[in-house]
mmCIF file of C-alpha atoms in Angstrom:
data_model
loop_
_atom_site.group_PDB
_atom_site.id
_atom_site.type_symbol
_atom_site.label_atom_id
_atom_site.label_comp_id
_atom_site.label_asym_id
_atom_site.label_seq_id
_atom_site.Cartn_x
_atom_site.Cartn_y
_atom_site.Cartn_z
ATOM 1 C CA MET A 252 114.109 92.339 82.507
ATOM 2 C CA GLN A 253 112.609 95.188 84.608
ATOM 3 C CA ASP A 254 108.965 94.809 85.105
ATOM 4 C CA ALA A 255 106.907 97.316 82.828
ATOM 5 C CA SER A 256 104.859 98.321 86.032
ATOM 6 C CA SER A 257 107.974 99.387 87.820
ATOM 7 C CA GLN A 258 109.635 101.630 85.113
ATOM 8 C CA THR A 259 109.570 105.349 85.281
ATOM 9 C CA ARG A 260 106.702 106.750 83.436
ATOM 10 C CA VAL A 261 107.711 108.974 80.540
ATOM 11 C CA VAL A 262 105.329 111.280 78.894
ATOM 12 C CA VAL A 263 105.087 113.426 75.769
ATOM 13 C CA THR A 264 104.472 117.208 76.734
ATOM 14 C CA GLY A 265 105.462 119.193 73.636
ATOM 15 C CA LEU A 266 105.397 118.694 69.920
ATOM 16 C CA GLY A 267 107.330 120.787 67.337
ATOM 17 C CA LEU A 268 107.222 120.630 63.460
ATOM 18 C CA ALA A 269 108.486 122.052 60.455
ATOM 19 C CA THR A 270 106.949 120.258 57.561
ATOM 20 C CA GLY A 271 105.378 120.746 54.179
ATOM 21 C CA LEU A 272 102.027 120.529 56.025
ATOM 22 C CA GLY A 273 102.659 123.176 58.621
ATOM 23 C CA PHE A 274 104.503 124.164 61.574
ATOM 24 C CA ASP A 275 101.857 124.134 64.314
ATOM 25 C CA ALA A 276 100.878 120.372 65.457
ATOM 26 C CA GLY A 277 97.250 121.120 65.548
ATOM 27 C CA GLU A 278 97.346 122.642 61.862
ATOM 28 C CA PHE A 279 99.564 119.777 60.785
ATOM 29 C CA PHE A 280 97.309 117.106 62.145
ATOM 30 C CA ALA A 281 94.201 118.836 60.656
ATOM 31 C CA ASN A 282 95.741 118.676 57.303
ATOM 32 C CA LEU A 283 96.349 115.003 57.703
ATOM 33 C CA LEU A 284 92.845 114.367 58.786
ATOM 34 C CA ALA A 285 91.533 116.148 55.650
ATOM 35 C CA GLY A 286 93.920 114.149 53.402
ATOM 36 C CA LYS A 287 95.879 117.231 52.239
ATOM 37 C CA SER A 288 98.915 116.244 50.469
ATOM 38 C CA GLY A 289 101.944 118.514 50.782
ATOM 39 C CA ILE A 290 103.632 117.223 47.690
ATOM 40 C CA ASP A 291 104.049 119.154 44.454
ATOM 41 C CA ARG A 292 106.764 119.886 41.830
ATOM 42 C CA VAL A 293 110.126 120.666 43.194
ATOM 43 C CA THR A 294 111.003 124.253 43.220
ATOM 44 C CA PHE A 295 114.297 124.219 45.036
ATOM 45 C CA PHE A 296 116.119 123.397 41.791
ATOM 46 C CA ASP A 297 115.209 122.819 38.233
ATOM 47 C CA PRO A 298 114.143 119.116 38.207
ATOM 48 C CA ALA A 299 113.534 118.687 34.519
ATOM 49 C CA ASP A 300 116.420 116.230 33.950
ATOM 50 C CA TYR A 301 115.502 114.034 36.881
ATOM 51 C CA PRO A 302 113.198 111.029 36.710
ATOM 52 C CA CYS A 303 111.449 112.115 39.941
ATOM 53 C CA GLN A 304 110.595 115.933 39.681
ATOM 54 C CA ILE A 305 108.115 116.107 42.870
ATOM 55 C CA GLY A 306 108.754 116.316 46.637
ATOM 56 C CA ALA A 307 107.267 117.773 49.789
ATOM 57 C CA GLU A 308 109.225 120.996 50.448
ATOM 58 C CA VAL A 309 109.169 123.234 53.388
ATOM 59 C CA ARG A 310 108.262 126.516 51.736
ATOM 60 C CA ASP A 311 108.217 129.923 53.030
ATOM 61 C CA PHE A 312 110.567 129.140 55.939
ATOM 62 C CA ASP A 313 112.661 131.965 57.341
ATOM 63 C CA ALA A 314 115.373 130.500 59.628
ATOM 64 C CA THR A 315 116.101 133.805 61.053
ATOM 65 C CA GLN A 316 112.853 133.624 62.887
ATOM 66 C CA TYR A 317 114.391 130.950 64.988
ATOM 67 C CA MET A 318 118.212 131.455 64.752
ATOM 68 C CA ASP A 319 120.723 134.476 64.724
ATOM 69 C CA PRO A 320 121.320 135.196 61.172
ATOM 70 C CA LYS A 321 124.961 134.590 61.624
ATOM 71 C CA GLU A 322 124.370 131.087 62.764
ATOM 72 C CA VAL A 323 122.049 130.690 59.888
ATOM 73 C CA ARG A 324 124.743 131.351 57.519
ATOM 74 C CA ARG A 325 126.963 128.862 59.437
ATOM 75 C CA ASN A 326 124.700 125.997 59.358
ATOM 76 C CA ASP A 327 122.935 123.609 57.016
ATOM 77 C CA ARG A 328 119.232 123.728 56.247
ATOM 78 C CA TYR A 329 118.788 120.448 58.115
ATOM 79 C CA ALA A 330 120.076 122.251 61.290
ATOM 80 C CA HIS A 331 117.888 125.223 60.571
ATOM 81 C CA LEU A 332 114.664 123.035 60.445
ATOM 82 C CA GLY A 333 115.778 121.168 63.563
ATOM 83 C CA MET A 334 116.206 124.461 65.573
ATOM 84 C CA ALA A 335 112.760 125.685 64.393
ATOM 85 C CA ALA A 336 111.087 122.275 65.479
ATOM 86 C CA SER A 337 112.978 122.339 68.667
ATOM 87 C CA LYS A 338 112.007 125.655 69.618
ATOM 88 C CA LEU A 339 108.352 125.187 68.661
ATOM 89 C CA ALA A 340 108.426 121.973 70.766
ATOM 90 C CA VAL A 341 109.616 123.803 73.879
ATOM 91 C CA ALA A 342 106.879 126.566 73.408
ATOM 92 C CA ASP A 343 104.179 124.055 72.918
ATOM 93 C CA ALA A 344 105.501 122.328 76.208
ATOM 94 C CA GLY A 345 105.385 125.649 78.093
ATOM 95 C CA LEU A 346 108.940 125.130 79.262
ATOM 96 C CA ASP A 347 111.104 127.773 80.575
ATOM 97 C CA VAL A 348 114.617 126.264 79.861
ATOM 98 C CA THR A 349 116.279 128.715 82.020
ATOM 99 C CA LYS A 350 114.298 127.152 85.209
ATOM 100 C CA LEU A 351 115.467 123.573 84.224
ATOM 101 C CA ASN A 352 118.201 121.637 85.843
ATOM 102 C CA ALA A 353 120.624 122.006 82.883
ATOM 103 C CA ASP A 354 122.522 118.836 83.831
ATOM 104 C CA ARG A 355 119.212 116.664 83.641
ATOM 105 C CA PHE A 356 118.002 118.339 80.248
ATOM 106 C CA GLY A 357 119.371 116.428 77.033
ATOM 107 C CA VAL A 358 118.854 116.627 73.462
ATOM 108 C CA MET A 359 118.949 114.217 70.598
ATOM 109 C CA VAL A 360 118.216 115.389 67.157
ATOM 110 C CA ALA A 361 118.865 112.687 64.642
ATOM 111 C CA SER A 362 119.534 112.910 60.973
ATOM 112 C CA GLY A 363 119.749 110.200 58.193
ATOM 113 C CA ILE A 364 122.152 112.177 56.087
ATOM 114 C CA GLY A 365 122.999 115.375 57.790
ATOM 115 C CA GLY A 366 124.263 118.468 55.828
ATOM 116 C CA LEU A 367 123.630 117.330 52.267
ATOM 117 C CA ASP A 368 123.227 120.951 50.955
ATOM 118 C CA THR A 369 126.508 121.986 52.551
ATOM 119 C CA ILE A 370 128.225 118.934 50.852
ATOM 120 C CA GLN A 371 126.827 119.779 47.512
ATOM 121 C CA LYS A 372 127.582 123.640 47.664
ATOM 122 C CA GLN A 373 131.042 123.375 49.042
ATOM 123 C CA SER A 374 131.921 120.478 46.423
ATOM 124 C CA ARG A 375 131.025 122.964 43.797
ATOM 125 C CA VAL A 376 133.260 125.629 45.407
ATOM 126 C CA LEU A 377 136.015 123.315 45.584
ATOM 127 C CA PHE A 378 135.970 122.195 41.999
ATOM 128 C CA GLU A 379 134.993 125.613 40.436
ATOM 129 C CA ARG A 380 137.154 127.903 42.835
ATOM 130 C CA GLY A 381 139.684 125.590 44.652
ATOM 131 C CA PRO A 382 140.530 124.646 47.946
ATOM 132 C CA ARG A 383 141.225 127.779 49.541
ATOM 133 C CA LYS A 384 137.569 128.989 48.887
ATOM 134 C CA VAL A 385 135.929 126.245 50.714
ATOM 135 C CA SER A 386 134.258 127.482 53.910
ATOM 136 C CA PRO A 387 135.999 127.027 57.355
ATOM 137 C CA PHE A 388 132.267 126.229 58.560
ATOM 138 C CA MET A 389 131.977 123.321 56.024
ATOM 139 C CA ILE A 390 132.683 120.417 58.392
ATOM 140 C CA PRO A 391 130.664 121.483 61.332
ATOM 141 C CA SER A 392 127.812 122.232 59.085
ATOM 142 C CA LEU A 393 127.630 118.999 57.185
ATOM 143 C CA ILE A 394 128.122 116.464 60.142
ATOM 144 C CA ALA A 395 125.005 114.823 61.363
ATOM 145 C CA ASN A 396 125.326 115.650 64.912
ATOM 146 C CA MET A 397 125.373 119.427 64.587
ATOM 147 C CA ALA A 398 121.696 120.059 64.899
ATOM 148 C CA SER A 399 121.710 118.246 68.177
ATOM 149 C CA GLY A 400 124.712 120.306 69.303
ATOM 150 C CA ILE A 401 123.514 123.673 68.371
ATOM 151 C CA VAL A 402 120.043 123.017 69.735
ATOM 152 C CA ALA A 403 121.632 122.127 73.061
ATOM 153 C CA ILE A 404 123.898 125.328 72.882
ATOM 154 C CA GLU A 405 120.784 127.539 72.318
ATOM 155 C CA MET A 406 118.932 125.792 75.037
ATOM 156 C CA GLY A 407 121.766 125.579 77.565
ATOM 157 C CA ALA A 408 120.988 121.824 77.858
ATOM 158 C CA ARG A 409 124.046 119.891 79.448
ATOM 159 C CA GLY A 410 122.591 116.599 79.730
ATOM 160 C CA PRO A 411 122.978 113.621 77.345
ATOM 161 C CA ASN A 412 123.412 114.625 73.643
ATOM 162 C CA PHE A 413 124.439 112.789 70.783
ATOM 163 C CA THR A 414 123.203 111.800 67.236
ATOM 164 C CA ILE A 415 121.868 108.537 65.993
ATOM 165 C CA VAL A 416 122.166 107.831 62.188
ATOM 166 C CA SER A 417 120.256 104.784 61.135
ATOM 167 C CA ALA A 418 118.787 106.214 57.758
ATOM 168 C CA CYS A 419 114.980 106.582 57.740
ATOM 169 C CA ALA A 420 114.702 105.088 61.328
ATOM 170 C CA SER A 421 117.053 107.573 62.725
ATOM 171 C CA SER A 422 114.571 109.718 64.601
ATOM 172 C CA SER A 423 112.419 106.715 65.837
ATOM 173 C CA HIS A 424 115.857 105.391 67.398
ATOM 174 C CA ALA A 425 116.376 108.955 68.829
ATOM 175 C CA ILE A 426 113.076 109.056 70.590
ATOM 176 C CA GLY A 427 113.559 105.330 71.710
ATOM 177 C CA GLU A 428 117.100 105.971 73.075
ATOM 178 C CA SER A 429 115.777 109.004 74.873
ATOM 179 C CA LEU A 430 113.256 106.976 76.650
ATOM 180 C CA ARG A 431 116.058 104.765 77.870
ATOM 181 C CA ILE A 432 118.164 107.537 79.083
ATOM 182 C CA ILE A 433 115.141 108.826 81.102
ATOM 183 C CA ARG A 434 114.479 105.591 82.431
ATOM 184 C CA ASP A 435 118.065 104.892 83.320
ATOM 185 C CA GLY A 436 117.724 108.053 85.427
ATOM 186 C CA ASP A 437 120.296 110.073 83.463
ATOM 187 C CA ALA A 438 117.855 112.834 82.490
ATOM 188 C CA ASP A 439 114.490 114.276 83.767
ATOM 189 C CA ILE A 440 113.694 115.747 80.230
ATOM 190 C CA MET A 441 114.825 115.219 76.454
ATOM 191 C CA LEU A 442 114.081 117.130 73.519
ATOM 192 C CA ALA A 443 114.009 114.206 70.954
ATOM 193 C CA GLY A 444 113.258 113.716 67.248
ATOM 194 C CA GLY A 445 115.041 114.281 63.860
ATOM 195 C CA SER A 446 115.664 116.720 61.009
ATOM 196 C CA GLU A 447 116.336 116.159 57.226
ATOM 197 C CA ALA A 448 116.823 118.316 54.178
ATOM 198 C CA ALA A 449 118.058 116.359 51.127
ATOM 199 C CA ILE A 450 115.642 118.016 48.409
ATOM 200 C CA ASN A 451 118.618 119.003 46.247
ATOM 201 C CA GLU A 452 120.177 117.800 43.071
ATOM 202 C CA LEU A 453 122.661 115.453 44.666
ATOM 203 C CA GLY A 454 120.004 113.912 46.790
ATOM 204 C CA TYR A 455 117.619 113.251 43.937
ATOM 205 C CA ALA A 456 120.380 112.117 41.651
ATOM 206 C CA GLY A 457 121.378 109.468 44.225
ATOM 207 C CA PHE A 458 117.837 108.301 44.891
ATOM 208 C CA CYS A 459 116.847 108.430 41.385
ATOM 209 C CA SER A 460 119.713 106.307 40.315
ATOM 210 C CA MET A 461 118.410 103.626 42.612
ATOM 211 C CA ARG A 462 115.080 103.671 40.996
ATOM 212 C CA ALA A 463 113.648 104.153 44.523
ATOM 213 C CA MET A 464 111.504 107.231 43.858
ATOM 214 C CA SER A 465 107.981 107.718 42.141
ATOM 215 C CA THR A 466 107.854 108.982 38.524
ATOM 216 C CA ARG A 467 104.293 110.030 38.817
ATOM 217 C CA ASN A 468 105.422 113.643 38.000
ATOM 218 C CA ASP A 469 101.943 114.645 36.276
ATOM 219 C CA ASP A 470 100.187 114.032 39.495
ATOM 220 C CA PRO A 471 102.182 114.980 42.605
ATOM 221 C CA ALA A 472 99.581 114.896 45.114
ATOM 222 C CA GLY A 473 98.776 111.467 43.906
ATOM 223 C CA ALA A 474 102.092 110.041 43.545
ATOM 224 C CA SER A 475 102.852 108.702 47.128
ATOM 225 C CA ARG A 476 100.330 105.861 47.321
ATOM 226 C CA PRO A 477 101.241 103.436 50.165
ATOM 227 C CA PHE A 478 99.901 99.876 50.014
ATOM 228 C CA ASP A 479 98.069 100.647 46.494
ATOM 229 C CA LYS A 480 98.499 98.225 43.782
ATOM 230 C CA ASN A 481 99.904 100.882 41.525
ATOM 231 C CA ARG A 482 102.637 102.484 43.717
ATOM 232 C CA ASP A 483 105.699 102.994 42.150
ATOM 233 C CA GLY A 484 108.298 104.401 44.702
ATOM 234 C CA PHE A 485 108.604 106.980 47.513
ATOM 235 C CA VAL A 486 108.324 110.953 47.155
ATOM 236 C CA MET A 487 110.994 112.698 49.258
ATOM 237 C CA GLY A 488 109.846 115.250 51.811
ATOM 238 C CA GLU A 489 111.932 117.333 54.234
ATOM 239 C CA GLY A 490 111.480 118.781 57.493
ATOM 240 C CA ALA A 491 111.762 118.190 61.260
ATOM 241 C CA GLY A 492 109.910 116.821 64.169
ATOM 242 C CA ILE A 493 110.690 117.035 67.960
ATOM 243 C CA VAL A 494 108.957 115.846 70.916
ATOM 244 C CA VAL A 495 109.635 116.720 74.488
ATOM 245 C CA LEU A 496 109.715 113.778 76.683
ATOM 246 C CA GLU A 497 109.859 113.940 80.565
ATOM 247 C CA THR A 498 109.251 111.872 83.602
ATOM 248 C CA LEU A 499 105.577 111.858 84.609
ATOM 249 C CA GLU A 500 106.687 113.180 88.090
ATOM 250 C CA HIS A 501 108.420 116.170 86.182
ATOM 251 C CA ALA A 502 105.626 116.922 84.050
ATOM 252 C CA ARG A 503 102.966 116.938 86.975
ATOM 253 C CA ALA A 504 105.404 119.120 89.163
ATOM 254 C CA ARG A 505 105.235 121.879 86.587
ATOM 255 C CA GLY A 506 101.528 121.456 85.673
ATOM 256 C CA ALA A 507 102.255 120.407 82.008
ATOM 257 C CA LYS A 508 99.778 119.373 79.667
ATOM 258 C CA ILE A 509 100.535 115.634 78.572
ATOM 259 C CA TYR A 510 99.579 114.287 75.071
ATOM 260 C CA CYS A 511 100.326 110.833 75.894
ATOM 261 C CA GLU A 512 102.738 108.225 77.278
ATOM 262 C CA LEU A 513 105.724 106.603 75.453
ATOM 263 C CA ILE A 514 105.881 103.301 77.173
ATOM 264 C CA GLY A 515 107.791 100.945 74.878
ATOM 265 C CA TYR A 516 110.813 100.793 72.231
ATOM 266 C CA GLY A 517 112.272 98.107 70.209
ATOM 267 C CA ALA A 518 115.225 98.112 67.888
ATOM 268 C CA SER A 519 116.584 95.152 65.709
ATOM 269 C CA CYS A 520 118.328 94.462 62.236
ATOM 270 C CA ASP A 521 117.084 92.395 59.317
ATOM 271 C CA ALA A 522 120.602 91.326 58.677
ATOM 272 C CA TYR A 523 119.513 90.738 55.243
ATOM 273 C CA HIS A 524 120.313 93.331 52.404
ATOM 274 C CA VAL A 525 121.575 96.904 52.585
ATOM 275 C CA THR A 526 118.610 98.399 51.032
ATOM 276 C CA ALA A 527 115.818 95.774 50.540
ATOM 277 C CA PRO A 528 113.860 94.840 53.738
ATOM 278 C CA ASP A 529 113.537 91.217 54.833
ATOM 279 C CA PRO A 530 110.863 89.682 52.685
ATOM 280 C CA GLU A 531 109.787 87.639 55.787
ATOM 281 C CA GLY A 532 109.728 90.541 58.133
ATOM 282 C CA LYS A 533 111.460 88.896 60.743
ATOM 283 C CA GLY A 534 113.465 91.937 61.811
ATOM 284 C CA LEU A 535 110.664 94.469 62.064
ATOM 285 C CA ALA A 536 108.438 91.681 63.953
ATOM 286 C CA LEU A 537 111.239 91.376 66.368
ATOM 287 C CA ALA A 538 111.280 95.087 66.960
ATOM 288 C CA ILE A 539 107.550 95.538 67.247
ATOM 289 C CA ASN A 540 107.477 92.463 69.836
ATOM 290 C CA VAL A 541 110.454 93.770 71.896
ATOM 291 C CA ALA A 542 108.677 97.149 71.871
ATOM 292 C CA LEU A 543 105.211 95.640 73.227
ATOM 293 C CA ARG A 544 107.053 93.557 75.784
ATOM 294 C CA LYS A 545 109.018 96.503 77.123
ATOM 295 C CA GLY A 546 105.656 98.554 77.137
ATOM 296 C CA GLY A 547 103.734 95.947 79.114
ATOM 297 C CA VAL A 548 101.192 95.498 76.462
ATOM 298 C CA GLY A 549 100.001 92.684 74.374
ATOM 299 C CA ALA A 550 99.464 92.632 70.659
ATOM 300 C CA THR A 551 95.585 92.751 71.070
ATOM 301 C CA ASP A 552 95.816 96.038 73.177
ATOM 302 C CA VAL A 553 97.090 97.800 69.970
ATOM 303 C CA ASP A 554 94.483 99.836 68.149
ATOM 304 C CA TYR A 555 96.621 102.015 65.610
ATOM 305 C CA VAL A 556 99.621 101.593 63.582
ATOM 306 C CA ASN A 557 101.294 104.433 61.921
ATOM 307 C CA ALA A 558 103.250 102.302 59.280
ATOM 308 C CA HIS A 559 106.567 102.992 57.667
ATOM 309 C CA GLY A 560 104.557 102.710 54.486
ATOM 310 C CA THR A 561 107.054 104.304 51.937
ATOM 311 C CA SER A 562 104.793 103.418 48.733
ATOM 312 C CA THR A 563 107.643 101.237 47.474
ATOM 313 C CA PRO A 564 106.715 97.746 46.063
ATOM 314 C CA PHE A 565 108.758 95.694 48.535
ATOM 315 C CA ASN A 566 108.537 97.801 51.819
ATOM 316 C CA ASP A 567 104.489 97.731 51.884
ATOM 317 C CA LYS A 568 103.991 94.089 51.437
ATOM 318 C CA PHE A 569 106.789 93.097 53.627
ATOM 319 C CA GLU A 570 105.795 95.464 56.298
ATOM 320 C CA THR A 571 102.225 94.005 55.959
ATOM 321 C CA GLY A 572 103.570 90.391 56.429
ATOM 322 C CA ALA A 573 105.490 91.556 59.614
ATOM 323 C CA LEU A 574 102.195 93.023 61.129
ATOM 324 C CA LYS A 575 100.419 89.736 60.242
ATOM 325 C CA LYS A 576 103.348 87.762 61.918
ATOM 326 C CA VAL A 577 103.194 89.813 65.189
ATOM 327 C CA PHE A 578 99.306 90.322 65.452
ATOM 328 C CA GLY A 579 97.924 87.298 63.937
ATOM 329 C CA ASP A 580 94.082 87.499 63.706
ATOM 330 C CA HIS A 581 94.166 90.823 65.494
ATOM 331 C CA ALA A 582 95.975 92.375 62.493
ATOM 332 C CA ALA A 583 92.539 92.512 60.630
ATOM 333 C CA LYS A 584 91.261 94.734 63.391
ATOM 334 C CA LEU A 585 94.109 97.254 63.263
ATOM 335 C CA LEU A 586 93.744 100.785 61.852
ATOM 336 C CA VAL A 587 96.923 101.120 59.816
ATOM 337 C CA SER A 588 97.810 104.365 57.940
ATOM 338 C CA SER A 589 100.785 105.588 56.214
ATOM 339 C CA THR A 590 100.798 109.490 56.527
ATOM 340 C CA LYS A 591 103.748 109.372 53.958
ATOM 341 C CA SER A 592 101.168 109.673 51.533
ATOM 342 C CA MET A 593 100.894 113.276 52.397
ATOM 343 C CA THR A 594 103.948 114.441 53.996
ATOM 344 C CA GLY A 595 106.357 112.499 51.797
ATOM 345 C CA HIS A 596 109.187 110.442 53.168
ATOM 346 C CA LEU A 597 111.435 112.705 55.516
ATOM 347 C CA LEU A 598 114.096 110.072 55.590
ATOM 348 C CA GLY A 599 115.766 110.391 58.968
ATOM 349 C CA ALA A 600 112.982 112.827 60.216
ATOM 350 C CA ALA A 601 110.177 110.588 59.447
ATOM 351 C CA GLY A 602 109.902 108.734 62.630
ATOM 352 C CA ALA A 603 109.612 111.760 64.582
ATOM 353 C CA VAL A 604 106.886 113.336 62.604
ATOM 354 C CA GLU A 605 105.051 110.206 62.742
ATOM 355 C CA ALA A 606 105.599 109.865 66.588
ATOM 356 C CA ILE A 607 103.914 113.199 66.719
ATOM 357 C CA THR A 608 100.896 111.837 64.608
ATOM 358 C CA CYS A 609 100.488 109.069 67.121
ATOM 359 C CA ALA A 610 100.366 111.561 69.864
ATOM 360 C CA LYS A 611 97.535 113.471 68.175
ATOM 361 C CA VAL A 612 95.707 110.380 67.341
ATOM 362 C CA LEU A 613 95.857 109.307 71.025
ATOM 363 C CA GLU A 614 94.722 112.718 72.106
ATOM 364 C CA SER A 615 91.884 113.195 69.723
ATOM 365 C CA GLY A 616 90.647 109.733 68.777
ATOM 366 C CA GLU A 617 90.826 110.706 65.289
ATOM 367 C CA VAL A 618 92.774 108.513 62.726
ATOM 368 C CA PRO A 619 94.284 109.827 59.495
ATOM 369 C CA PRO A 620 93.837 108.066 56.310
ATOM 370 C CA THR A 621 96.360 106.660 53.882
ATOM 371 C CA ILE A 622 95.478 108.799 50.749
ATOM 372 C CA ASN A 623 95.572 107.765 47.089
ATOM 373 C CA TYR A 624 94.488 104.206 48.152
ATOM 374 C CA ASP A 625 92.444 103.454 44.921
ATOM 375 C CA GLU A 626 93.222 99.927 43.901
ATOM 376 C CA PRO A 627 93.913 97.228 46.671
ATOM 377 C CA ASP A 628 96.938 95.124 46.397
ATOM 378 C CA PRO A 629 96.087 91.440 47.146
ATOM 379 C CA GLU A 630 99.579 91.261 49.119
ATOM 380 C CA CYS A 631 98.500 94.217 51.243
ATOM 381 C CA ASP A 632 95.143 93.444 52.759
ATOM 382 C CA LEU A 633 94.835 95.107 56.078
ATOM 383 C CA ASN A 634 92.650 98.110 56.906
ATOM 384 C CA TYR A 635 94.956 101.013 55.712
ATOM 385 C CA VAL A 636 92.003 103.725 56.617
ATOM 386 C CA PRO A 637 91.763 104.427 52.895
ATOM 387 C CA ASN A 638 91.513 108.132 51.644
ATOM 388 C CA THR A 639 89.182 109.285 54.618
ATOM 389 C CA LYS A 640 89.962 109.740 58.368
ATOM 390 C CA VAL A 641 87.888 107.705 60.814
ATOM 391 C CA SER A 642 86.812 108.498 64.349
ATOM 392 C CA HIS A 643 88.014 105.681 66.777
ATOM 393 C CA PRO A 644 89.016 105.467 70.425
ATOM 394 C CA VAL A 645 92.669 104.564 70.268
ATOM 395 C CA ASN A 646 94.346 103.688 73.678
ATOM 396 C CA VAL A 647 97.446 102.134 72.126
ATOM 397 C CA ALA A 648 99.322 103.205 69.108
ATOM 398 C CA ILE A 649 102.629 102.307 67.489
ATOM 399 C CA SER A 650 105.033 103.657 64.984
ATOM 400 C CA ASN A 651 107.194 101.690 62.674
ATOM 401 C CA ASN A 652 110.319 103.010 60.977
ATOM 402 C CA LEU A 653 112.782 100.991 58.692
ATOM 403 C CA GLY A 654 115.984 102.237 57.355
ATOM 404 C CA PHE A 655 118.733 101.162 54.732
ATOM 405 C CA GLY A 656 121.211 98.788 56.321
ATOM 406 C CA GLY A 657 118.221 96.759 57.706
ATOM 407 C CA HIS A 658 117.597 98.975 60.759
ATOM 408 C CA ASN A 659 114.108 98.754 62.397
ATOM 409 C CA ALA A 660 112.659 100.738 65.104
ATOM 410 C CA THR A 661 109.016 100.794 67.039
ATOM 411 C CA LEU A 662 107.718 103.037 69.375
ATOM 412 C CA VAL A 663 104.568 102.267 71.612
ATOM 413 C CA PHE A 664 102.506 104.991 72.753
ATOM 414 C CA ARG A 665 99.629 104.833 75.269
ATOM 415 C CA ARG A 666 96.721 107.435 75.960
ATOM 416 C CA HIS A 667 97.287 109.302 79.226
ATOM 417 C CA ALA A 668 94.603 108.600 81.474
ATOM 418 C CA GLY A 669 95.994 110.500 84.511
#
């Protein structure tokens, strides 16, 4: 194993978002610190017949601000959101993409599902109007790699480009694999993250049939309550998150602002069940330990954990157990929060949005709360920053994400001190 001190240093220099809590990273983070919820009754379709009728939609979004109208018509909403977040990240990083070495500029925009809206709409066309009416753009629009492809085309990025699909761990894996790519010397700069747009009839029908979603429809803002004793399921969100990663040398050469360093990444599988996490937390604990080792930091160096924290009965207690397994006595000193309590669960885009949250925590020393934490669960007994933000210096932060199939991903970030 390469010694952590000899590895190429990789920094985060740009943040781009398209979420129900805002498009500007500063605005988004301010809303998190204020405990503002982006969850409300679904408006994209009539949810009256569905057990879950709430979600965190990206409203007032005009894709033509970020893409040619013709390309908007040819691509799915998840790609629209991914393009928006990518362009916002590039702008935030102060990048002039025309001056980059295109061969060493890569893109990795992940998605857990891809073009679900396209699948739904074109299926209706097929069954109502026949096969000749199905769009010739259907296949390229629905496949999960297309957001990554069209962003690279738009940016002229010829470096490494592929898509990771690992359900709700997808964008954390994308950021982690982008770290590997840079450290392997295959790129100087990567746009990395994920995008998801699954708030439609098909998406809700599927997840509701699994009984995975909250039915607290009379209280949308209070429905996502990670680690609370009365949690009853996740609330879906949509959106995209993209970070600009580059070598420290590359960032310094262009005088870039640096939010933080990305120092470690771990990936594992529970090898236990298709949808349920391992009750003993062995897989997640493995991912965290690998990420810490690769980052050259110890368990007691970690100050903040952005938890996967889905507000489902199993995830929250098993994730708590995994944190105790890794951190031992230090677990009681951790600040742990689930920002899904405010953003909803963005599925394949969740990890990227939560990585951006970690970057802002490290930059500001402000830690967002877990809202709706009203009644402690005896099986979830850590400090989840209940309901109100805290000010606390954070030097090392980690972000955990888990996905159906048993996939686990952990990212480790460190405050940049020069």
